[in-house]
Short mmCIF file of C-alpha atoms and ligand atoms in Angstrom, two decimals:
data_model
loop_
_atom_site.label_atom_id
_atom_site.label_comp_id
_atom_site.label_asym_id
_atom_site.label_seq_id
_atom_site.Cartn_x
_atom_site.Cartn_y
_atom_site.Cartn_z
CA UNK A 11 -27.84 -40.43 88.30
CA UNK A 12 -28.57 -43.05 90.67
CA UNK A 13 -27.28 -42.29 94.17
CA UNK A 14 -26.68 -45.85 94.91
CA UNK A 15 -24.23 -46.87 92.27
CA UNK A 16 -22.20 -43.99 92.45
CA UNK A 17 -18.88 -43.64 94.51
CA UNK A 18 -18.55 -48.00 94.66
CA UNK A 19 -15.08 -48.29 94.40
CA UNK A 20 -13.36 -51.02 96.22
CA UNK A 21 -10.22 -51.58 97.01
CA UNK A 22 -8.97 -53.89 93.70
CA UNK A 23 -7.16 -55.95 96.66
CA UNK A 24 -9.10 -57.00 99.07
CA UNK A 25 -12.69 -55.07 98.21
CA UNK A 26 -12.68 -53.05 101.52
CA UNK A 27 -14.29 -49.48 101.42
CA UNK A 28 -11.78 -46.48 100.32
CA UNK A 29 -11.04 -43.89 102.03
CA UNK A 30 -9.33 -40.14 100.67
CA UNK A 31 -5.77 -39.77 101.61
CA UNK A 32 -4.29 -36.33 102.01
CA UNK A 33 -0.79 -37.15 102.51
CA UNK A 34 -1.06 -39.29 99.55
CA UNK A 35 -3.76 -37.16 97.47
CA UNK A 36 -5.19 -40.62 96.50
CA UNK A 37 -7.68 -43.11 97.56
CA UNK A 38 -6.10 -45.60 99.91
CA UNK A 39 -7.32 -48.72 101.66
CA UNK A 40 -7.34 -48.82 105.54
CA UNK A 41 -7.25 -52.12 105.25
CA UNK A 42 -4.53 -53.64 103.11
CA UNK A 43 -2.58 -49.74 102.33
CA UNK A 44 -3.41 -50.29 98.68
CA UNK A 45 -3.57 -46.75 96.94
CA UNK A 46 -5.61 -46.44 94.04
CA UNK A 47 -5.08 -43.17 92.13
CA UNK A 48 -8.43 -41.20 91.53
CA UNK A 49 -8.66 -41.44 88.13
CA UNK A 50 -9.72 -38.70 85.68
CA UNK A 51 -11.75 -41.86 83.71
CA UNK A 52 -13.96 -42.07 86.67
CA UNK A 53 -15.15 -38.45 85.93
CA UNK A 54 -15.37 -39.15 82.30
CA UNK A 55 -18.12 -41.94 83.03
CA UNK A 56 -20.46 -39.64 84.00
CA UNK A 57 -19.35 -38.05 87.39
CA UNK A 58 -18.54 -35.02 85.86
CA UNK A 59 -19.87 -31.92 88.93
CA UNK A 60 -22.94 -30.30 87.50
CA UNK A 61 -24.75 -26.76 88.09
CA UNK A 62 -28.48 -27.47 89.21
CA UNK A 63 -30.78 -25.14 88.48
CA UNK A 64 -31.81 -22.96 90.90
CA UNK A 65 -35.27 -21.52 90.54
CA UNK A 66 -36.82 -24.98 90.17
CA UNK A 67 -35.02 -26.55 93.27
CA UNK A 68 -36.49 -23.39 95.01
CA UNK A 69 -39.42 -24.57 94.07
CA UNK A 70 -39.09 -28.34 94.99
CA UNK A 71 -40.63 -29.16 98.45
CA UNK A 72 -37.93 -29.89 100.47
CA UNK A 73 -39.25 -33.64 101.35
CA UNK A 74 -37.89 -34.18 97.66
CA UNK A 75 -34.72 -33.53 98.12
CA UNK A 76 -32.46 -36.22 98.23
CA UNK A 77 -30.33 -37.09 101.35
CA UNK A 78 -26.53 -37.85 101.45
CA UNK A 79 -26.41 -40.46 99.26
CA UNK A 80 -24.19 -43.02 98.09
CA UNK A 81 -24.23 -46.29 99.54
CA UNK A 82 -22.68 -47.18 103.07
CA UNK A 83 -23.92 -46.24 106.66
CA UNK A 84 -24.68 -42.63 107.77
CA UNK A 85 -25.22 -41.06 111.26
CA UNK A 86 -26.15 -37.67 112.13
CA UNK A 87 -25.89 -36.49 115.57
CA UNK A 88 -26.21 -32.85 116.71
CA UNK A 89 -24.93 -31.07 119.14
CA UNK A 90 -26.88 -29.12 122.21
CA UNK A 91 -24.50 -26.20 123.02
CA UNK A 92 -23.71 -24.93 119.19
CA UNK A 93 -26.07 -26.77 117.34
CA UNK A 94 -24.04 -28.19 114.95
CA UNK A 95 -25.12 -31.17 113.21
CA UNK A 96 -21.84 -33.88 112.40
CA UNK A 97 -22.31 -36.40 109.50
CA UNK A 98 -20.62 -39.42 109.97
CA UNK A 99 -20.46 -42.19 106.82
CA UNK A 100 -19.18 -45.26 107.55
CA UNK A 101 -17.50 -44.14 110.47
CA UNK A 102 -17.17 -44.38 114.42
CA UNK A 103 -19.20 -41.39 115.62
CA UNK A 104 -17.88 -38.99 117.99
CA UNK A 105 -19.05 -38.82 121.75
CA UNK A 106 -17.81 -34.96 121.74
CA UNK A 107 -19.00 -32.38 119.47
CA UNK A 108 -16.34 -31.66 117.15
CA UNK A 109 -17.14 -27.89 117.07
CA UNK A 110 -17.25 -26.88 120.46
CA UNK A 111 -15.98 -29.84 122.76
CA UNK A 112 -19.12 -30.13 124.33
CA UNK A 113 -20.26 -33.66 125.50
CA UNK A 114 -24.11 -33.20 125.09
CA UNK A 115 -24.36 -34.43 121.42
CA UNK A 116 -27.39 -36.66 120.47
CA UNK A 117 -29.11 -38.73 117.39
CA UNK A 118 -30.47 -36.06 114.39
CA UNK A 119 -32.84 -37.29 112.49
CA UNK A 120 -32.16 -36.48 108.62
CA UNK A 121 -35.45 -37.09 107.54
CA UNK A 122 -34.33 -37.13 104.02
CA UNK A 123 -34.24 -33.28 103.87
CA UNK A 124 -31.06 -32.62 102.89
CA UNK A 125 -29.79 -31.88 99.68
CA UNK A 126 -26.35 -34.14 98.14
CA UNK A 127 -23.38 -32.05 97.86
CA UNK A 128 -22.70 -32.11 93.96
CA UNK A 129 -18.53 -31.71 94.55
CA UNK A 130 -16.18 -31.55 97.27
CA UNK A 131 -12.61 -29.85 97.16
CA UNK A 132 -10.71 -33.33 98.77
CA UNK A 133 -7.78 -32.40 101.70
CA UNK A 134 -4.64 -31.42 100.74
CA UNK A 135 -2.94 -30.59 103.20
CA UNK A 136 -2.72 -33.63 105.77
CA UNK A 137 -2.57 -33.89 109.23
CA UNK A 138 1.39 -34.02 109.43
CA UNK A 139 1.88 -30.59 107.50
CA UNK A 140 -1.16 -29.33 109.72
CA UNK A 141 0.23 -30.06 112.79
CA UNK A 142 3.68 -28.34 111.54
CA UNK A 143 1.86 -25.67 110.73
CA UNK A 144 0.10 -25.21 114.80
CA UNK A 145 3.60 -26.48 116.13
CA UNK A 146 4.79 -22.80 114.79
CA UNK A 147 1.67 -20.93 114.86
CA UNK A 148 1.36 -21.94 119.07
CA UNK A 149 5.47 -20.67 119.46
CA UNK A 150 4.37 -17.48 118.52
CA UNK A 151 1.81 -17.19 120.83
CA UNK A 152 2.89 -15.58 124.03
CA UNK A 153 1.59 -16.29 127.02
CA UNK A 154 -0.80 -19.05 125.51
CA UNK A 155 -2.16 -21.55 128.21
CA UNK A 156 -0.12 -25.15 127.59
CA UNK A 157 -3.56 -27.42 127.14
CA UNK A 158 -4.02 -25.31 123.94
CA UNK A 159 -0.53 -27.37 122.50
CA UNK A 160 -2.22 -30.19 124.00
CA UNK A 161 -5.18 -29.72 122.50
CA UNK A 162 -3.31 -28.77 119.07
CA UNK A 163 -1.04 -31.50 118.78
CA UNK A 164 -3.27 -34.77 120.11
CA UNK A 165 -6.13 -36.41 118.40
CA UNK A 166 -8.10 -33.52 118.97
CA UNK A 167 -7.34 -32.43 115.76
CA UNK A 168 -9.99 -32.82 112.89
CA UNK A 169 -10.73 -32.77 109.19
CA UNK A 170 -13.69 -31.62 108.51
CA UNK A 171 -15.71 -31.17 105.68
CA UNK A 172 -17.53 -27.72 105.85
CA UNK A 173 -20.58 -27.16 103.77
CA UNK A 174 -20.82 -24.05 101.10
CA UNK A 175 -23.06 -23.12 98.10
CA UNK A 176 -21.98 -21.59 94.88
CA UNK A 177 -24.14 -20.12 92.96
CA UNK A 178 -23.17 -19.03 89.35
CA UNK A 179 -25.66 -16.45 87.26
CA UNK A 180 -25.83 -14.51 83.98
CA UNK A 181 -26.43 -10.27 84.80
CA UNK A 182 -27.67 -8.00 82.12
CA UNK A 183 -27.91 -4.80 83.40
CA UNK A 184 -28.66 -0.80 82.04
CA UNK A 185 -27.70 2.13 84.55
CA UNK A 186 -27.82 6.07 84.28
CA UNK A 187 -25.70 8.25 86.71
CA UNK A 188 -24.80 11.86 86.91
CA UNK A 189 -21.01 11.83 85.73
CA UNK A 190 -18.99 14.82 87.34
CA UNK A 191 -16.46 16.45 85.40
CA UNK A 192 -13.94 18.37 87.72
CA UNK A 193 -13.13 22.03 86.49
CA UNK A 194 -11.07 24.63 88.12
CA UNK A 195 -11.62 28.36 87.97
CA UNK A 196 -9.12 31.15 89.09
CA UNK A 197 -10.64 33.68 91.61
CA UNK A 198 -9.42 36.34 93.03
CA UNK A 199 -10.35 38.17 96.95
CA UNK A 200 -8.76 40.37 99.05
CA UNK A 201 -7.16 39.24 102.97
CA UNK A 202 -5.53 41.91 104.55
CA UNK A 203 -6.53 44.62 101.96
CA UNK A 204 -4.18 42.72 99.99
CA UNK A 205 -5.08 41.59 96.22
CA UNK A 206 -4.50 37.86 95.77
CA UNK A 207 -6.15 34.49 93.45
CA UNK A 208 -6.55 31.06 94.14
CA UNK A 209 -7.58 27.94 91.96
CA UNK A 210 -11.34 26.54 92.79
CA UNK A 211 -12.58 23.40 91.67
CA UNK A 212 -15.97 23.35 90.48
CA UNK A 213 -17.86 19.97 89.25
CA UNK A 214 -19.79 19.69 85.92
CA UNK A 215 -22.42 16.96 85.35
CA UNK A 216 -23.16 15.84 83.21
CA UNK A 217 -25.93 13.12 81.80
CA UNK A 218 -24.39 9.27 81.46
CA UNK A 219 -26.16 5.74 80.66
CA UNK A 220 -24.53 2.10 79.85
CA UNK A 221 -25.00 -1.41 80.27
CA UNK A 222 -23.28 -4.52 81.92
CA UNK A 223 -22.86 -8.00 81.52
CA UNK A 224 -21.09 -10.25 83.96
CA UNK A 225 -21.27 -13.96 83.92
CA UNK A 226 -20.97 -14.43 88.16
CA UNK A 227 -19.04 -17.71 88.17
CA UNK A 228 -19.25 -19.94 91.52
CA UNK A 229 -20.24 -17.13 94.49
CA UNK A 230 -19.73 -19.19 97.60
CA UNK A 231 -22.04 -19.11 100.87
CA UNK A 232 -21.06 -21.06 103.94
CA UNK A 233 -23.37 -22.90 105.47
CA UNK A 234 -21.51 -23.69 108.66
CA UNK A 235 -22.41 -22.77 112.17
CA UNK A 236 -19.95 -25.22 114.01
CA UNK A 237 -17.01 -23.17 112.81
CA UNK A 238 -16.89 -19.73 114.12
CA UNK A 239 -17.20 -17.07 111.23
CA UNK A 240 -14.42 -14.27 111.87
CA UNK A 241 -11.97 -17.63 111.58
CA UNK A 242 -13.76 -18.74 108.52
CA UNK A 243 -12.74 -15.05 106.90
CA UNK A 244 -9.19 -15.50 108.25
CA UNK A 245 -8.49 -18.65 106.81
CA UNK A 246 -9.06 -17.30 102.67
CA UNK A 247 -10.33 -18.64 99.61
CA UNK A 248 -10.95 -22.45 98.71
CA UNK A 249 -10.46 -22.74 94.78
CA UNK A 250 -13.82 -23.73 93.55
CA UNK A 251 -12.77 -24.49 89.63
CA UNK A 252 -10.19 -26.60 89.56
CA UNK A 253 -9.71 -28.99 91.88
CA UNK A 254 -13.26 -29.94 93.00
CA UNK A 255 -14.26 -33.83 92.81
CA UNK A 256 -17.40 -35.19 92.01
CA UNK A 257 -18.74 -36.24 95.24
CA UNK A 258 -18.26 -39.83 96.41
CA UNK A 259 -18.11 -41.22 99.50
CA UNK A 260 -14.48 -42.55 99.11
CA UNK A 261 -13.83 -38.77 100.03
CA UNK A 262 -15.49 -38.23 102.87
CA UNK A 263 -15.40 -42.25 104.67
CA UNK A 264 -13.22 -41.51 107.69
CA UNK A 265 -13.74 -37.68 107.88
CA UNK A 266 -16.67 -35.37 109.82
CA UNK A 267 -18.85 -33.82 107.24
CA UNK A 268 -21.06 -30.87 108.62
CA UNK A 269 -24.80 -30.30 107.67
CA UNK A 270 -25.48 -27.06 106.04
CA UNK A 271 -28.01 -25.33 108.20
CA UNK A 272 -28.12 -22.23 106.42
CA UNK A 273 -30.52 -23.53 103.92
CA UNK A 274 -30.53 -23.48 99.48
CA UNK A 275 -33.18 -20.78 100.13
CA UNK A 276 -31.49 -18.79 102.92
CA UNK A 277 -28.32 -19.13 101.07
CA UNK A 278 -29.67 -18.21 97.76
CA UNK A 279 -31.30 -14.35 99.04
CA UNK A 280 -27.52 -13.83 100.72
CA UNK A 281 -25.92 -14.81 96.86
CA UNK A 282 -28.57 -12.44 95.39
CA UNK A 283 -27.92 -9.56 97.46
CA UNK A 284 -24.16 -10.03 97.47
CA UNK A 285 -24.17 -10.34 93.21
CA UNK A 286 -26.52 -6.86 93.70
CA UNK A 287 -23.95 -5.17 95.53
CA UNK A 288 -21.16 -6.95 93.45
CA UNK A 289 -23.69 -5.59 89.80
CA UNK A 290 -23.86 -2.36 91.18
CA UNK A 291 -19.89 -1.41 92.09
CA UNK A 292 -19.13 -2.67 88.40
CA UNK A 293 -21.32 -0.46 87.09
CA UNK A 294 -20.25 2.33 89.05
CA UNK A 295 -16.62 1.57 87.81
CA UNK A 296 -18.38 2.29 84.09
CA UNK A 297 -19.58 5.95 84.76
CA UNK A 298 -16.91 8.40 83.63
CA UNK A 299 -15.86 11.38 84.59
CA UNK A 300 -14.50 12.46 87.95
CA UNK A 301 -17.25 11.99 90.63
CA UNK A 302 -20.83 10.27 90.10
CA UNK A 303 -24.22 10.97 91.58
CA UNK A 304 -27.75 9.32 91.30
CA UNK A 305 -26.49 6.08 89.94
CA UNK A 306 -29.50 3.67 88.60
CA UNK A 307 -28.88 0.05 88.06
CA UNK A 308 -31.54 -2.10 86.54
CA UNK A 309 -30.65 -5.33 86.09
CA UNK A 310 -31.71 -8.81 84.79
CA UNK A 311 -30.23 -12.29 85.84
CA UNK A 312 -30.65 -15.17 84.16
CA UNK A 313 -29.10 -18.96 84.00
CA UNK A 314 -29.06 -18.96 87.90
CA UNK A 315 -27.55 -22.13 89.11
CA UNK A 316 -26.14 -23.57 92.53
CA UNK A 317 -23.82 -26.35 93.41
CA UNK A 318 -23.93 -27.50 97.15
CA UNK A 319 -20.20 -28.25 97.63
CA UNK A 320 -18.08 -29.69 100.97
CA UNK A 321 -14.88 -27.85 101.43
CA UNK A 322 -12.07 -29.47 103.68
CA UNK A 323 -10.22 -27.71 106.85
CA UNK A 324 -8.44 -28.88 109.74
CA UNK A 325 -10.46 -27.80 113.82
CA UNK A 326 -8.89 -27.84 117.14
CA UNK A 327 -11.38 -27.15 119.07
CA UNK A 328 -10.83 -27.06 122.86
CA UNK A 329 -12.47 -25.09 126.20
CA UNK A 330 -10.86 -22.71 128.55
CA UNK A 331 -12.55 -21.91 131.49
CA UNK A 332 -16.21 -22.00 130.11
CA UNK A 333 -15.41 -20.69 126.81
CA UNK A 334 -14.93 -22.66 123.62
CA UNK A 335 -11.88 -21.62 121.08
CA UNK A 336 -11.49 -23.02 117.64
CA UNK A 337 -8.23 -23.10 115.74
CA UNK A 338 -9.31 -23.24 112.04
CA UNK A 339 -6.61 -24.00 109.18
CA UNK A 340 -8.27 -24.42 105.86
CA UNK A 341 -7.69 -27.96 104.78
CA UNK A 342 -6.51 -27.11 100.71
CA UNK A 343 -3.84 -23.93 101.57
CA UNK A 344 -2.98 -24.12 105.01
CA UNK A 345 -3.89 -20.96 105.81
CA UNK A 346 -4.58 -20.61 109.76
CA UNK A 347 -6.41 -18.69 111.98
CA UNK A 348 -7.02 -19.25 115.53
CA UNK A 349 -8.06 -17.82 119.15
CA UNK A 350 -6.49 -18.58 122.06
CA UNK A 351 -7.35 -17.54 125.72
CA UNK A 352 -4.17 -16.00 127.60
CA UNK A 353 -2.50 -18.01 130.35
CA UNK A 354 -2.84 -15.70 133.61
CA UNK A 355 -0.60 -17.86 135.05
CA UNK A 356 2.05 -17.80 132.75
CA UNK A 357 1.47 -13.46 132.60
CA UNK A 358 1.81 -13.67 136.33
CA UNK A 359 5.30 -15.36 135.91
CA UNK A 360 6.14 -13.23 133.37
CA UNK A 361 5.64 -9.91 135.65
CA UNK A 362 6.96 -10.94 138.55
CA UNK A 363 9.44 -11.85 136.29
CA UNK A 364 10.08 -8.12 135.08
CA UNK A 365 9.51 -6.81 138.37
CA UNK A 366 12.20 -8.81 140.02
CA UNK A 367 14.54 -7.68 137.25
CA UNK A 368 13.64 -4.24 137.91
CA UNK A 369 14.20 -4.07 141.49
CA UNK A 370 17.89 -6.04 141.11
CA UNK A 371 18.42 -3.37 138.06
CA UNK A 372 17.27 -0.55 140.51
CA UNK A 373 18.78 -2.07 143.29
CA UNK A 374 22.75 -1.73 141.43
CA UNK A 375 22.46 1.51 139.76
CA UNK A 376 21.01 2.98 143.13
CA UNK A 377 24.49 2.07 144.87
ZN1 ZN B 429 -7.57 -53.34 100.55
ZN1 ZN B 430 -20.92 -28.13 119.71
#
């Protein structure tokens, strides 16, 4: 697949470049409004999202890899206080970093050494609903310092494309355990001189063995550091089957991609150890009996392939005093998740507040 011819879809109208709509869920043209539906023929001619394999891309050089490709004009700049690194195609590129707010961003040279994301999962939710969605998320927030609703509801709102790797594998595995059978026994003692019985359990074990197979189908990594991870948890799953789009510029003209900086080799030892963990509770869920001890788990994974996927959700980013905060809603659900400093001014109100109350309520009943 050549990089260059794929994603060339101008506008039928007037030829500009397309850009991915969320309100719309279509490609529009900036230019001339003229939406052109993504069509499900485009994927047929080839652009259909592929698994690449995974142990010989491990063993590429990374010089070999192939940049963001795809026609048009591309900028990376990073920035100095986070380290995030913004991709910008086509686009104006920012003089903040998007991330953290922070005005020291400069020039990053790709050197070619990053890998195309295969698919991307295009917005859904656009920045209308989004901003809804802050509107009631900040009136719930008490005592929540008012440049946070500035910063919410202005043009410091982003979509951003967040990078992730799936990685899909076969497991074959055998395991032994000790399976516990619980058994109860009546016994009787004496308390008080007095004859009495009680029920004791007792465990039998017993010898057990099986064997597993799992297909692991699309285990995601992030490979973000410009959004903060406990809001990355918050914000819950990005369907990785269904939706996804063969990557194309169209989708990402006009939006912030991030650069994965956890790398295919970093991310792949996380995948492993998380599908070991994953291989080893299912197994555990095979050993009968009551209780199990000793469990053994030998296992065998084959097919192993990745995807290096973009993922779309909407940043506030903003500082407060000489902290950062991030609001994070995830661009496909909605789901949000944010921090917030607390006002002191605004508490300070709020207890003198109480404690003038207090001293007029005091003040009558003490007549
Ligand atoms: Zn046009
Ligand atoms: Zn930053």
């Amino acid at each position: 697949m050549d990089n260059a011819t794929v994603g060339k879809h101008p506008c039928p109208e007037c030829g500009g470049d397309l850009q991915w709509n969320a309100a719309k869920q279509s490609l529009a043209c900036p230019y001339c409004g003229t939406i052109v539906p993504w069509s499900p023929a485009q994927e047929a001619l080839g652009e259909q999202v592929v698994e690449l394999d995974l142990v010989s891309a491990l063993a590429q050089h990374p010089s070999d890899q192939r940049g963001y490709g795809g026609g048009g004009e591309r900028r990376e700049v990073q920035c100095q206080s986070c380290k995030a690194i913004s991709v910008f195609v086509d686009g104006k590129v920012a003089q903040r970093c998007e991330f953290c707010g922070s005005p020291a961003v400069i020039d990053h040279e790709s050197l070619g050494d990053a890998i195309t994301p295969q698919s991307l999962l295009p917005f859904k939710i656009s920045d209308g609903q989004v901003r809804d969605i802050i509107r009631k998320w900040y009136g719930t927030r008490w005592f929540a310092p008012n440049r946070l609703k500035h910063a919410a509801l202005t043009d410091t709102l982003k979509g951003v494309y967040l990078p992730y790797w799936t990685f899909d594998a076969h497991v074959s595995a055998d395991w032994t355990a000790e399976a516990g059978h619980y058994y109860y026994e009546t016994e009787s003692y004496t308390e008080n001189g007095q004859h009495k019985t009680r029920q004791v359990r007792h465990t039998r074990w017993e010898p057990a063995a099986g064997s597993l197979r799992h297909f692991f189908d699309d285990d995601l990594v992030p490979g973000t550091v410009g959004v903060h991870a406990n809001l990355l948890e918050q914000i819950g799953q990005f369907p990785t089957t269904s939706d996804l789009k063969p990557y194309s510029p169209e989708f990402v003209r006009g939006w912030i991609v991030e650069r994965y900086q956890v790398d295919l080799r970093a991310a792949s030892v996380l995948s492993e150890s998380s599908m070991q963990e994953q291989t080893r509770s299912l197994c555990s869920a095979q050993v009968p009996g009551d209780t199990q001890r000793n469990l053994e788990v030998d296992a065998t994974y084959r097919g192993r392939t990745f995807k290096h996927i973009l993922v779309p959700v909407w940043l506030v980013s903003y500082t407060y005093g000489s902290r950062s905060f991030q609001v994070l809603a995830n661009g496909y659900t909605g789901q949000l998740a944010g921090e917030r400093p607390y006002s002191w001014v605004k508490i300070f109100f709020a207890v003198a507040a109480a404690l003038i109350a207090a001293v007029v309520v005091f003040g009558v009943l003490g007549r």
